[in-house]
Amino acid sequence: MNIARRSALTSLMALMVAWPSAHALEPIKGKAILTITGKVAEKNGANGAEFDLTMLEKLPQQTFSTKTPWDKNPIKFKGPLLRDVLAAAKASGTTLKAAALNDYQTTIPFDDAKNFDVIVAYQMNDQPIPVRTKGPLFIVYPFDTKAELRSNVYYERSAWQLKSILVE
Amino acid sequence: MNGSSKNRRYLLWLAIGTGVLALAMAILLVLQITQKRAIEKANELRADSITALVFQFEREFLRFRQTLESSVIRNGELDADNLGLRYDLFLSRLTLLRDNPTTELITHRPEYQKAMPHVDTLIAHADKVMAANPLSKPALAKLLTEFNDAGVDVQALSLAANSEVAALLESQEKTMLRQNNQIIGLTLAQLIFLLIAAGALALRQRKQEKERQALEDLTHELREAHFRAEAANRGKSQFLANMSHELRTPFNGMLGMLGLLESTSVTPAQADYIKTAKGSANHLLTLLNDILDVSALEAGKMTLKPEPAQLGALLNEVEALMRPQATEKGLKFSIVSQAELPHWVLADTTRLKQILFNLINNAIKFTDHGSVTVTVVPRQRTDGNIGLAFLIKDTGIGMDDHVLSSLFQRFFQVDGGLARKFGGTGLGLEISQTLARLMGGAIEVESTQGKGSLFTLHLPFTLCPAPPTAVVAPPIVPLTKPAPAVAAEASATAPAATQDAPPSADAGGPALRVMVVEDHPVNRKFVGILLEKMGCKVTFCENGQLGVEAAERDMFDLILMDVHMPVMDGLTATRTIRAMPGPIAQVPIIVLSADVMNDAKEKALAAGVNDFVSKPVQAGQLQAAMQKCLAAAAAHGSNTAA
């Protein structure tokens, strides 16, 4: 048991030495609100890449307003681009399986992150998003920019109360 | 019912049919749109279904309650984070249930009205309990019992939503089914209507086809009738031509005999009778020629034969011939040219003279005093062509508009009284106008009643150089032959059959042996006298067959051949002689014919004759033709004299 633990620790250290990348994912300090697992090359936790709010705020930010099927008025969203988040974790694959706190699951093609400016929003109308509504994280497509996005396919991919992403 | 009202009725039906179809289609369209909306609505319901919302709400309610329960039962530290997360998720579901418009479907249900206030009270209490830090276990236990109490209402909400959606789907289904039935009914009605319309169209088409067939038959009949009428007309023209020919034959004889009679010694009274008879005969000949011309024109067999001619000489000739008539009536008569006329032009002189004679004749006929003047006015002149206008002006009785309008029509004659006074066939002007048009020109007329008329003949001419050997005036002096012989008095008494009198070797060479093949006794006699005057030895045959037999027996220097004869016609006889062995086959043959149709001459030449002399035979013409043929034969060589 001890040996196993030690070997796990050494292998972790070996990994950190092996990828001394300039963008190496910093160790998590606050409470993890997003975990990216599966095919990720950059890991800062036992399960994979973990992010707290501060880490997400440090990534390049994107802000846009769009109408959604869930509200009568357009909503202003703010957060990093999904592709930047995936890049920070050095994720590579074909599909993303997003899971929500409420056990909601949806599958997103990896290319969606490249083709559209999808963001991982942590603010709605300049306010943090509480779990009581749709928080803390919300995958949002820029629905107003393209007609093809205003369909059930993309509405279903827009997971709220996002908890984790499994890269496959 | 006539065609137009039938057509109107058809159009009306067409309009009604189209209207009905359009209406049915419009209804179908509305139904389809309604269905589309229904389907879209069903889609929305599926996407944001109230059952799903209520189900999720109940699920989070139960999960929070379970977490709460396990927290209360378990000893040890409370998992405040987990409890808080479950509570938040439960609240988020409640918010979604409240805010979603589809919730309106169940707000009227008693289950909803009972459950929601209950949940509100519950939340109010739970907020307080969950806000405490640290959490108090007894408070949580109390909250758990409240949540347990609310479970019944929350589940009732789920069932209410389920039954509401089921009812909605059922009613939508019913609506769809009803509309489907309507669509089926309408489509069926359209189908039946279309079938009926197609049937009606087919009937109409068949009827129209019948009508068209009838029309076609009628057209065919009309064409047939027209064809028959034309054939009849052609038959009439042919009859006229034949008749004229028949008339001409005895007529030639009469004129010839009168001419001969004139030259005998008669008393002055007899001479006067002869002169009158000759005048009448000439008049009759004019009428006959008119009829012949019309027949030829109508049959399209009249063609022009332009040859180099001198207009000046032609006009002099016309003047010389017309002057006596004018002088006789005490009229001044002159033909003048306003400019120098071209020396040589191409013209059918016979026909040109015919037109001028006709116009001048008319002018003299209808003028009692005053003058008749012919003025030649040159018109446009281009390279090698010249247009001339012949103005024939008289100071006669003139014509009114009615007469002018029908002047050039066939058989038209100035009213009955005048016709009796002036006579004529009524064909002259028509012939002149037709001839002028054949020449590329026209005749125009203007006239004032009582003041005279002006006829203008417009004609184009082509200039030409003088012919290499200028046409010498025809030698009207008769009686000499290559072998000039004095008339043998004995031959005059021999009428028919062959006669072999000893050759009269009086003067010069031997007498010319001529065979005359002619069925008509008067013509035979007339031609015989002419030939005797030329000093020929004449043999007569009554038809082609006898002529051929004579040719087999004897040698001749020349044969004069009539065309229309009993037993064997002249052309067949000519062909037979040409096919004979020996020198007789080369004998010159001259056809004497009264045929006026233009192809008569061609036919004769094709049969092998050397020349063609038209009847009535004129001494000068005949002699010229004979001289030409004999000269040609002599040049040819073998002309053995007996």
mmCIF file with all atom_site columns, C-alpha atoms in Angstrom, chain B residues 474-479 530 534 613 617-627:
data_model
loop_
_atom_site.group_PDB
_atom_site.id
_atom_site.type_symbol
_atom_site.label_atom_id
_atom_site.label_alt_id
_atom_site.label_comp_id
_atom_site.label_asym_id
_atom_site.label_entity_id
_atom_site.label_seq_id
_atom_site.pdbx_PDB_ins_code
_atom_site.Cartn_x
_atom_site.Cartn_y
_atom_site.Cartn_z
_atom_site.occupancy
_atom_site.B_iso_or_equiv
_atom_site.pdbx_formal_charge
_atom_site.auth_seq_id
_atom_site.auth_comp_id
_atom_site.auth_asym_id
_atom_site.auth_atom_id
_atom_site.pdbx_PDB_model_num
ATOM 1  C CA . PRO B 1 474 ? -40.259 42.166 -147.670 1.00 0.00 ? 474 PRO B CA 1
ATOM 2  C CA . PRO B 1 475 ? -40.323 41.617 -151.434 1.00 0.00 ? 475 PRO B CA 1
ATOM 3  C CA . ILE B 1 476 ? -43.987 42.053 -152.106 1.00 0.00 ? 476 ILE B CA 1
ATOM 4  C CA . VAL B 1 477 ? -43.271 41.536 -155.801 1.00 0.00 ? 477 VAL B CA 1
ATOM 5  C CA . PRO B 1 478 ? -44.259 37.930 -156.540 1.00 0.00 ? 478 PRO B CA 1
ATOM 6  C CA . LEU B 1 479 ? -44.105 35.613 -159.533 1.00 0.00 ? 479 LEU B CA 1
ATOM 7  C CA . LEU B 1 530 ? -50.841 31.237 -156.567 1.00 0.00 ? 530 LEU B CA 1
ATOM 8  C CA . MET B 1 534 ? -45.262 31.379 -159.932 1.00 0.00 ? 534 MET B CA 1
ATOM 9  C CA . VAL B 1 613 ? -46.640 29.679 -143.095 1.00 0.00 ? 613 VAL B CA 1
ATOM 10 C CA . VAL B 1 617 ? -51.812 32.471 -146.913 1.00 0.00 ? 617 VAL B CA 1
ATOM 11 C CA . GLN B 1 618 ? -50.297 35.604 -148.411 1.00 0.00 ? 618 GLN B CA 1
ATOM 12 C CA . ALA B 1 619 ? -48.568 35.368 -151.710 1.00 0.00 ? 619 ALA B CA 1
ATOM 13 C CA . GLY B 1 620 ? -45.453 37.252 -150.610 1.00 0.00 ? 620 GLY B CA 1
ATOM 14 C CA . GLN B 1 621 ? -45.007 35.202 -147.447 1.00 0.00 ? 621 GLN B CA 1
ATOM 15 C CA . LEU B 1 622 ? -45.454 31.939 -149.242 1.00 0.00 ? 622 LEU B CA 1
ATOM 16 C CA . GLN B 1 623 ? -43.026 32.866 -151.959 1.00 0.00 ? 623 GLN B CA 1
ATOM 17 C CA . ALA B 1 624 ? -40.403 34.031 -149.477 1.00 0.00 ? 624 ALA B CA 1
ATOM 18 C CA . ALA B 1 625 ? -40.701 30.799 -147.546 1.00 0.00 ? 625 ALA B CA 1
ATOM 19 C CA . MET B 1 626 ? -40.443 28.743 -150.708 1.00 0.00 ? 626 MET B CA 1
ATOM 20 C CA . GLN B 1 627 ? -37.392 30.656 -151.898 1.00 0.00 ? 627 GLN B CA 1
#
